[in-house]
mmCIF file of C-alpha atoms in Angstrom:
data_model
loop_
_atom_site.group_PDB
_atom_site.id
_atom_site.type_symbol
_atom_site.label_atom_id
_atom_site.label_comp_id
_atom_site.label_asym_id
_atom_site.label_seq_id
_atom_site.Cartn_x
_atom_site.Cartn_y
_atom_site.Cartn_z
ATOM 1 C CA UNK A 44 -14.592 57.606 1.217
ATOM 2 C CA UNK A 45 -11.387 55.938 2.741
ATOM 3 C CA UNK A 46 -9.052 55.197 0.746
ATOM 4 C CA UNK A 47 -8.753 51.362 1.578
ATOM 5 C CA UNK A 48 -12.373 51.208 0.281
ATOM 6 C CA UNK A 49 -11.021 51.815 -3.065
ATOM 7 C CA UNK A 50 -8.037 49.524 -2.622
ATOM 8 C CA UNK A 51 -10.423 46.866 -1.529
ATOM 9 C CA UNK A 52 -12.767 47.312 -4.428
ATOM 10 C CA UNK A 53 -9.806 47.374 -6.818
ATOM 11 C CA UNK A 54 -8.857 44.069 -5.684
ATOM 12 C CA UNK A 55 -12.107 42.344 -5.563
ATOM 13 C CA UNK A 56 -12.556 43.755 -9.483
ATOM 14 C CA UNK A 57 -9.281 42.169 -10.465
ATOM 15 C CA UNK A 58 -10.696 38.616 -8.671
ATOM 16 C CA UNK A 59 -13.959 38.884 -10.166
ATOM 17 C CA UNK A 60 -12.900 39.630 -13.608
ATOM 18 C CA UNK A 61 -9.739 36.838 -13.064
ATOM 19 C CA UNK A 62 -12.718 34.177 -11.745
ATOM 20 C CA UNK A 63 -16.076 34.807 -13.252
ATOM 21 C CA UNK A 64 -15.855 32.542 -16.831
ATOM 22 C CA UNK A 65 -14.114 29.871 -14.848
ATOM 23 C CA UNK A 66 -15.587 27.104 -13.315
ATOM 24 C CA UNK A 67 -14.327 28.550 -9.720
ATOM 25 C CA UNK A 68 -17.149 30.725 -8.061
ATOM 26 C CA UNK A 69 -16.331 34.261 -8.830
ATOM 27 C CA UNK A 70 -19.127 35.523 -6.142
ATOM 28 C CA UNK A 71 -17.552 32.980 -3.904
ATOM 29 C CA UNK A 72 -14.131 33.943 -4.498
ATOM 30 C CA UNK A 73 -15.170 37.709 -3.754
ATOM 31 C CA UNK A 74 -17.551 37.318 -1.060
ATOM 32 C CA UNK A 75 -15.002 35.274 0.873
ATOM 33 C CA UNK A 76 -12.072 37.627 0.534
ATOM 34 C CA UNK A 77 -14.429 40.729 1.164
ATOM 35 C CA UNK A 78 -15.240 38.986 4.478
ATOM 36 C CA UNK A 79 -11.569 38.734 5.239
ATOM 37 C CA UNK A 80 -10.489 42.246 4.395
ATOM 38 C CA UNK A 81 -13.663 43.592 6.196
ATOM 39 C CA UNK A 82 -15.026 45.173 2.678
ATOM 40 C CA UNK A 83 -18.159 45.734 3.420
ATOM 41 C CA UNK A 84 -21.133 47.263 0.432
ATOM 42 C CA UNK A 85 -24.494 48.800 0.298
ATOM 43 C CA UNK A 86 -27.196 45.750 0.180
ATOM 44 C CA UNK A 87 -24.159 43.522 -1.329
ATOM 45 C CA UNK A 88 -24.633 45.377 -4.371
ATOM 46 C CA UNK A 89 -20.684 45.635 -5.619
ATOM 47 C CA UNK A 90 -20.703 42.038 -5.585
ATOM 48 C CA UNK A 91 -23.753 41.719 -8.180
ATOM 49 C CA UNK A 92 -22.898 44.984 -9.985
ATOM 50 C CA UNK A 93 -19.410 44.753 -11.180
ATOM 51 C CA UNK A 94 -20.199 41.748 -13.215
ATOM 52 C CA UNK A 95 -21.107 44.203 -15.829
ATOM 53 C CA UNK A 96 -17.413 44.087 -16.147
ATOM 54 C CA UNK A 97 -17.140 40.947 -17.396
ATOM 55 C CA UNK A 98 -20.171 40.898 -19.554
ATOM 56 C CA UNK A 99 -18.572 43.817 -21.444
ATOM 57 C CA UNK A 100 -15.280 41.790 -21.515
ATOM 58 C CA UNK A 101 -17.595 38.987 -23.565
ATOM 59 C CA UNK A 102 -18.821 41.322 -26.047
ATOM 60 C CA UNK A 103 -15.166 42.919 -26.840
ATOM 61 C CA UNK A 104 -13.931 39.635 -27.235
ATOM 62 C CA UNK A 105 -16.615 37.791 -29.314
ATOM 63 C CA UNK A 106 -18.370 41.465 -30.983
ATOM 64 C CA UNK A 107 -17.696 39.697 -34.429
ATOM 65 C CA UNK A 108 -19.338 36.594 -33.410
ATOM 66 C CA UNK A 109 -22.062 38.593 -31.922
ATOM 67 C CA UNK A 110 -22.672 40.505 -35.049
ATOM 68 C CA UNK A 111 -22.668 37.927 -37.434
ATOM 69 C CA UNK A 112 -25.165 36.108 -35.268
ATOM 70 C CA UNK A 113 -27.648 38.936 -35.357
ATOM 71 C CA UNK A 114 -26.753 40.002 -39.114
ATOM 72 C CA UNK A 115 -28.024 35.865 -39.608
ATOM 73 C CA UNK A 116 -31.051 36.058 -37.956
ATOM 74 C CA UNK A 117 -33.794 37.078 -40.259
ATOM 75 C CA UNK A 118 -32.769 34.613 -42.843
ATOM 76 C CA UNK A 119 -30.633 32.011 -41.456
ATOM 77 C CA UNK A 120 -33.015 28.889 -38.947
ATOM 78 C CA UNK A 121 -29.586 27.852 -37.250
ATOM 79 C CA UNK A 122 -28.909 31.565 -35.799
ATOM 80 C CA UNK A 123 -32.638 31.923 -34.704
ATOM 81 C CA UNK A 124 -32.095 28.698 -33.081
ATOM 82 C CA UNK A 125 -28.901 29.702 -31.238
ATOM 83 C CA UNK A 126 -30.824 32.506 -29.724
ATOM 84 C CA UNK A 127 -33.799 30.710 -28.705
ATOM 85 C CA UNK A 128 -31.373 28.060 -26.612
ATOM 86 C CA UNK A 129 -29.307 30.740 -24.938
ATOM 87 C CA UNK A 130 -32.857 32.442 -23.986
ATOM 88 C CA UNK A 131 -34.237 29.177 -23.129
ATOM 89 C CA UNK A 132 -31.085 28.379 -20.870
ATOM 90 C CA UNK A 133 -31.365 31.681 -18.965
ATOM 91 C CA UNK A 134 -35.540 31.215 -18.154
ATOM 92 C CA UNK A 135 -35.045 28.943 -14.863
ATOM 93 C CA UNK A 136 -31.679 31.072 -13.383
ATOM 94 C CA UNK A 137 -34.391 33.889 -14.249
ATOM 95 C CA UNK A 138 -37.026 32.384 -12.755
ATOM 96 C CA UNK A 139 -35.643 31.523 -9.429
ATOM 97 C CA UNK A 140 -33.622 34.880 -8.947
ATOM 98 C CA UNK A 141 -36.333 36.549 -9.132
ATOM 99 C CA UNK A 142 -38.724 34.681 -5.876
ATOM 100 C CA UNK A 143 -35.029 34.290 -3.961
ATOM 101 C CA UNK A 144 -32.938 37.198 -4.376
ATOM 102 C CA UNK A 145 -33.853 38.214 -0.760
ATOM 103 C CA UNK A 146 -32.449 34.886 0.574
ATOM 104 C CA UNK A 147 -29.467 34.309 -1.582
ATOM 105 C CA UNK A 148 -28.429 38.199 -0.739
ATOM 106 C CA UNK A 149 -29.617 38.176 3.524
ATOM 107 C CA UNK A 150 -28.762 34.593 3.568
ATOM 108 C CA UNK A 151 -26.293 33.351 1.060
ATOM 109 C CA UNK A 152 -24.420 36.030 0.438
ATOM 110 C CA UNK A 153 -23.864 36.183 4.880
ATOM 111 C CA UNK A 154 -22.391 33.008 5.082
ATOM 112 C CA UNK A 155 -18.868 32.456 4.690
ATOM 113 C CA UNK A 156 -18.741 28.732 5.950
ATOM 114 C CA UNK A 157 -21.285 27.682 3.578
ATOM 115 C CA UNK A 158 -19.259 28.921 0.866
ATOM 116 C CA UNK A 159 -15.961 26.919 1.758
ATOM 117 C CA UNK A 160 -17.964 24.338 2.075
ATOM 118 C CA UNK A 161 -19.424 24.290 -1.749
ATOM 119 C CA UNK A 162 -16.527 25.520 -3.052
ATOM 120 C CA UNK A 163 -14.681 22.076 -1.841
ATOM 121 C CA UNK A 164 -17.723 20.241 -3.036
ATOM 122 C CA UNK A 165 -17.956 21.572 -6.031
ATOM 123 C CA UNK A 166 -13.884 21.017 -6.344
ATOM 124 C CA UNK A 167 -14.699 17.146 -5.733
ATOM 125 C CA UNK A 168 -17.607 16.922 -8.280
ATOM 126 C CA UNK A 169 -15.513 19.138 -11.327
ATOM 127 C CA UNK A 170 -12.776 16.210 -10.516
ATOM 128 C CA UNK A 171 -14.875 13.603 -10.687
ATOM 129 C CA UNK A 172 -16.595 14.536 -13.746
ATOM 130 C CA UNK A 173 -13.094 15.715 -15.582
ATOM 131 C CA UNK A 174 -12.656 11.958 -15.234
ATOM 132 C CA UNK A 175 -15.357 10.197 -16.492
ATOM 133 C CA UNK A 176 -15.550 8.647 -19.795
ATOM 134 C CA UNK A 177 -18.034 10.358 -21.387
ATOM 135 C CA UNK A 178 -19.997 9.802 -24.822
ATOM 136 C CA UNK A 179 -19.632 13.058 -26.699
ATOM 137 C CA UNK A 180 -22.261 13.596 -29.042
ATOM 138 C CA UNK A 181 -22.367 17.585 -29.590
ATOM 139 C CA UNK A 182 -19.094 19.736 -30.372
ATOM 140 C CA UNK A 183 -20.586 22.807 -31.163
ATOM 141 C CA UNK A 184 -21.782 25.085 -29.259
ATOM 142 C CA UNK A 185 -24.322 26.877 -31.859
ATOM 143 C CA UNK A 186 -25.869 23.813 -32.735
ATOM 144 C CA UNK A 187 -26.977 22.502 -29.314
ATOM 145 C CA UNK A 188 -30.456 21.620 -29.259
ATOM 146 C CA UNK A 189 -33.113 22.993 -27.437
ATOM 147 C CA UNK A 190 -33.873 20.244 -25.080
ATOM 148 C CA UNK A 191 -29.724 20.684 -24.414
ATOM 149 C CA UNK A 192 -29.709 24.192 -23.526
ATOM 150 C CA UNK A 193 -32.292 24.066 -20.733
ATOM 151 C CA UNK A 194 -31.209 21.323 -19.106
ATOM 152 C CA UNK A 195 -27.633 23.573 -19.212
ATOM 153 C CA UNK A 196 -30.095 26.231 -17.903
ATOM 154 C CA UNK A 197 -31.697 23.660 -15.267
ATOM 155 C CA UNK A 198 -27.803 23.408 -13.974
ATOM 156 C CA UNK A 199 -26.855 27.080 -13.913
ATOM 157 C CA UNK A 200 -29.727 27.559 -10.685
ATOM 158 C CA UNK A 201 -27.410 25.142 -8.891
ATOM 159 C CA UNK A 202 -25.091 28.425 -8.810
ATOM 160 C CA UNK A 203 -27.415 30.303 -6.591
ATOM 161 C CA UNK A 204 -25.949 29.373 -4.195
ATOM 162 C CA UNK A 205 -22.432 31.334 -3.835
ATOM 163 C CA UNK A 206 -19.302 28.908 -4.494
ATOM 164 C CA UNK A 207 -21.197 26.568 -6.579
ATOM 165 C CA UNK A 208 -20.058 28.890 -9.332
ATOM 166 C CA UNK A 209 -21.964 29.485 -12.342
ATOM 167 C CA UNK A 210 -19.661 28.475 -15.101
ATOM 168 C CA UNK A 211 -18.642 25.138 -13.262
ATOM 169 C CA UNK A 212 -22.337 24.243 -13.112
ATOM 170 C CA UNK A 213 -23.154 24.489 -16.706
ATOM 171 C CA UNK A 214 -19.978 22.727 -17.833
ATOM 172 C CA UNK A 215 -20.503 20.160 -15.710
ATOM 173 C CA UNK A 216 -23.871 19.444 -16.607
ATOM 174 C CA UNK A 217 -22.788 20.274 -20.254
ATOM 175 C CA UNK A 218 -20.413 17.719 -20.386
ATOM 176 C CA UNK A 219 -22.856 15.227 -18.210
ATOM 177 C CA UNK A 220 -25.344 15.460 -20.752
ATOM 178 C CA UNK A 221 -22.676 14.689 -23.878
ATOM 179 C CA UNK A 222 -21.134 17.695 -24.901
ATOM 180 C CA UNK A 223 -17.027 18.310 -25.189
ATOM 181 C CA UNK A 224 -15.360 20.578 -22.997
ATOM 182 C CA UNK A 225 -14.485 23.089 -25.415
ATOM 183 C CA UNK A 226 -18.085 24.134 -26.762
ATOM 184 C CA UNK A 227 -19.253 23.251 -22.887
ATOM 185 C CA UNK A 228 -16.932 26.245 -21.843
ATOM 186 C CA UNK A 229 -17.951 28.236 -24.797
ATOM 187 C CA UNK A 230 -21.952 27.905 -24.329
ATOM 188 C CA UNK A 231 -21.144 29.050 -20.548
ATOM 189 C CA UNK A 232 -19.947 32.325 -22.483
ATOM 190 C CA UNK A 233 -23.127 33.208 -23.987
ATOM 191 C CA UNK A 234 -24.798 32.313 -21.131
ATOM 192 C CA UNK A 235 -23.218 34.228 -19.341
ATOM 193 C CA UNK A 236 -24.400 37.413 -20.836
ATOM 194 C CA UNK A 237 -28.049 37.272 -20.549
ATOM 195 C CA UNK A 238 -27.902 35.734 -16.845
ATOM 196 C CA UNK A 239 -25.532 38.435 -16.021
ATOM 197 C CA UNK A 240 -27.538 41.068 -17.646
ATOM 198 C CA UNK A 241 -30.457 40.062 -15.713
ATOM 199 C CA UNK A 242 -28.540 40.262 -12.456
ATOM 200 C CA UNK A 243 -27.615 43.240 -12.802
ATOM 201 C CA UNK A 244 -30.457 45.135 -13.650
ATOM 202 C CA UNK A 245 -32.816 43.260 -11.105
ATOM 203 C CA UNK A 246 -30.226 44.160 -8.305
ATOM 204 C CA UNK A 247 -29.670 47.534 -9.211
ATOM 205 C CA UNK A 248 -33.381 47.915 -9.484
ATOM 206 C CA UNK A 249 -33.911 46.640 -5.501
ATOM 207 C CA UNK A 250 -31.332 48.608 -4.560
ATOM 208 C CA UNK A 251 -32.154 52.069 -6.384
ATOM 209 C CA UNK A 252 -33.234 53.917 -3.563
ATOM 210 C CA UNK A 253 -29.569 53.134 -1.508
ATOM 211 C CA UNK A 254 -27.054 53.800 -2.913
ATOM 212 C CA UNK A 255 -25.301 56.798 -3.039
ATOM 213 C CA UNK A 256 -23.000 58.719 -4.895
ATOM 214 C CA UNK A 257 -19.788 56.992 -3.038
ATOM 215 C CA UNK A 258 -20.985 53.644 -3.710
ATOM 216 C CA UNK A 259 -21.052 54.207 -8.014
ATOM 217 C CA UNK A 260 -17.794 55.513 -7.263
ATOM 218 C CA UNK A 261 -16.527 51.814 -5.705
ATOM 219 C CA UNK A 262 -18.437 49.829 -8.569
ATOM 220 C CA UNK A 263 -17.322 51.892 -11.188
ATOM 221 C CA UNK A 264 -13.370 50.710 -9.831
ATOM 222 C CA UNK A 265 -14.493 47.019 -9.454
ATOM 223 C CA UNK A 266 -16.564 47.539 -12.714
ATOM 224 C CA UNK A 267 -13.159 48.586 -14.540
ATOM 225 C CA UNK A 268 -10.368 45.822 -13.220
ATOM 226 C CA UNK A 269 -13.372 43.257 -13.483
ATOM 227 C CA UNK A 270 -13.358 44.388 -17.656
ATOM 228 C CA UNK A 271 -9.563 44.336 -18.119
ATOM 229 C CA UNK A 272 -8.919 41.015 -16.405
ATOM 230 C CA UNK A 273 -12.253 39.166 -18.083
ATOM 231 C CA UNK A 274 -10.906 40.006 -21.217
ATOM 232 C CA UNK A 275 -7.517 38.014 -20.823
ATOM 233 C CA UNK A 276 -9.430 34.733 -18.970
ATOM 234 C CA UNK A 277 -12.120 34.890 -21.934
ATOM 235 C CA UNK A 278 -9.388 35.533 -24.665
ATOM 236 C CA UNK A 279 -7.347 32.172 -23.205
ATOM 237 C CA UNK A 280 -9.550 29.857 -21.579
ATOM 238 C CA UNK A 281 -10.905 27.840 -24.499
ATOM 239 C CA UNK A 282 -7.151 26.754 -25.622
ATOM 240 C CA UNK A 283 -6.348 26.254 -21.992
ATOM 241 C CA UNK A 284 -9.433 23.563 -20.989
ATOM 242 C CA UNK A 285 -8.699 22.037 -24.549
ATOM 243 C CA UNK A 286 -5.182 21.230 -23.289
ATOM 244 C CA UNK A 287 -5.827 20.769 -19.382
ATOM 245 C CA UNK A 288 -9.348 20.210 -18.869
ATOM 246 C CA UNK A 289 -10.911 21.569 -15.737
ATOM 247 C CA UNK A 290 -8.616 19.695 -12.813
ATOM 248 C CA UNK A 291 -6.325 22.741 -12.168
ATOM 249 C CA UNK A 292 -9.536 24.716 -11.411
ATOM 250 C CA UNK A 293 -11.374 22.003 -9.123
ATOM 251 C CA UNK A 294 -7.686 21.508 -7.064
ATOM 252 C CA UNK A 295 -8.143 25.376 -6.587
ATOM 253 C CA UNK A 296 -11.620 25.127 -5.490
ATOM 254 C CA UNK A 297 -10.491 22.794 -2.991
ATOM 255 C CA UNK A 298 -7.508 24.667 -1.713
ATOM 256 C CA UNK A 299 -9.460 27.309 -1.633
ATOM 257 C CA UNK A 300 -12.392 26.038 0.566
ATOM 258 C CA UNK A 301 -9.898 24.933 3.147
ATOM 259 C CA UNK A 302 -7.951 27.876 3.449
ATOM 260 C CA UNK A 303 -11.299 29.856 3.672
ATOM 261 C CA UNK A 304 -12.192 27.365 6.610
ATOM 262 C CA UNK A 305 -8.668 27.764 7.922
ATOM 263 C CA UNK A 306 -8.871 31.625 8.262
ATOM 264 C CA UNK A 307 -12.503 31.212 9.729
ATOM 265 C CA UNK A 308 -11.040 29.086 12.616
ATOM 266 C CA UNK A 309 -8.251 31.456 12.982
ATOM 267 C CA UNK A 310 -9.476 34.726 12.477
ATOM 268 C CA UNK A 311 -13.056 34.387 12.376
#
């Protein structure tokens, strides 16, 4: 294994960890730059695997959380509830990985224009909905109803597609469908988990039978700086959209998108 391998993997960890809970397009983020510093991985596997990174980071952060949640749910309605919407939410991203994943990976996942082009797109729309005036009728995040969290769910497929991102989908359809930004961000957490979860183990299930002993070795790296980095975005982002919203990210997106298309001219 060469050395740069490892360098590259490092890198991409510290990207995806730094963009996957904000509404920027983590996959996009890495997929571009991996096409730009020639990484290359077995069946696009690092890309998929090393979000197990940031799913840990979630847990560490919000373990509390996560234990009082289960501790509540053989007696309390509202907890059993909160379950049932984050499971709900997850069915149609679920659904539609499942018949796709050979597309979005031979497809998708091959085509570096497409993703400047939604992550500039996306950039535009996260502006535009920042914006609006907007009638705000749920705050919190556990008490979304169920009709709420699929629709969230409904959004989240739009993310199949790499540079759409997955967290900038379900806030903005969170906040398009009345909630704050805040719990928006914050139900994009817990969604996060299961969705991740399930991308995970699906892709390392296809891809059992090719990778090797090398290739655990470059996940494991991207697995690690993807953890340590996740935990400082998911430890500050709620206090930072409550004071700045979600501009900064969609002026990224869009700066970005054209740099990507920039190099592409250039370099190809």
């Amino acid at each position: 294994m060469q050395a740069d391998t490892l360098v590259g993997a490092l890198v991409l960890g510290l990207v995806e960890g730094l963009t996957e809970f904000i509404p920027v397009s983590s996959t996009g983020h890495i997929l571009l730059l991996g096409h730009f510093i020639g990484f290359e991985s077995t069946g696009k596997t690092f890309e998929v695997l090393i979000q197990l990174g940031a799913i840990l980071a979630i847990l560490t952060v919000y373990f509390q959380r996560l234990l009082s949640i289960a501790l509540a749910l053989p007696h309390q309605a509202s907890a059993r509830r909160f379950v049932a919407g984050i499971l709900l939410a997850f069915l149609p991203a679920a659904i539609i990985g499942v018949m796709a994943h050979g597309f979005i990976k031979a497809v998708l996942f091959e085509s570096p224009a497409l993703i400047c082009t939604t992550l500039i797109l996306g950039g535009i729309v996260l502006l535009v909905v920042d914006k609006m005036t907007l009638r705000v009728r749920h705050t919190n995040a556990m008490d979304y109803p169920l009709w709420l969290c699929l629709a969230i769910g409904c959004f989240q497929t739009l993310a199949m597609v790499p540079g759409v991102s997955r967290s900038g989908a379900t806030i903005a359809g969170a906040l398009l469908l009345g909630t704050d930004k805040r719990s928006a961000a914050e139900f994009s957490f817990f969604l996060a988990m299961p969705t991740m979860a399930g991308a995970f183990a699906y892709d390392l299930y296809k891809n059992r039978d090719i990778l090797s002993l090398d290739d655990a070795t470059v996940i494991g790296v991207g697995f690690i700086a993807a953890f340590v980095t996740a935990v400082f975005v998911v430890r500050r982002l709620l206090d930072f959209v409550s004071r700045h919203g979600f501009a900064p990210f969609a002026w990224w997106r869009i700066a970005v998108g054209l740099a990507g298309f920039a190099g592409l001219y250039l370099v190809g």
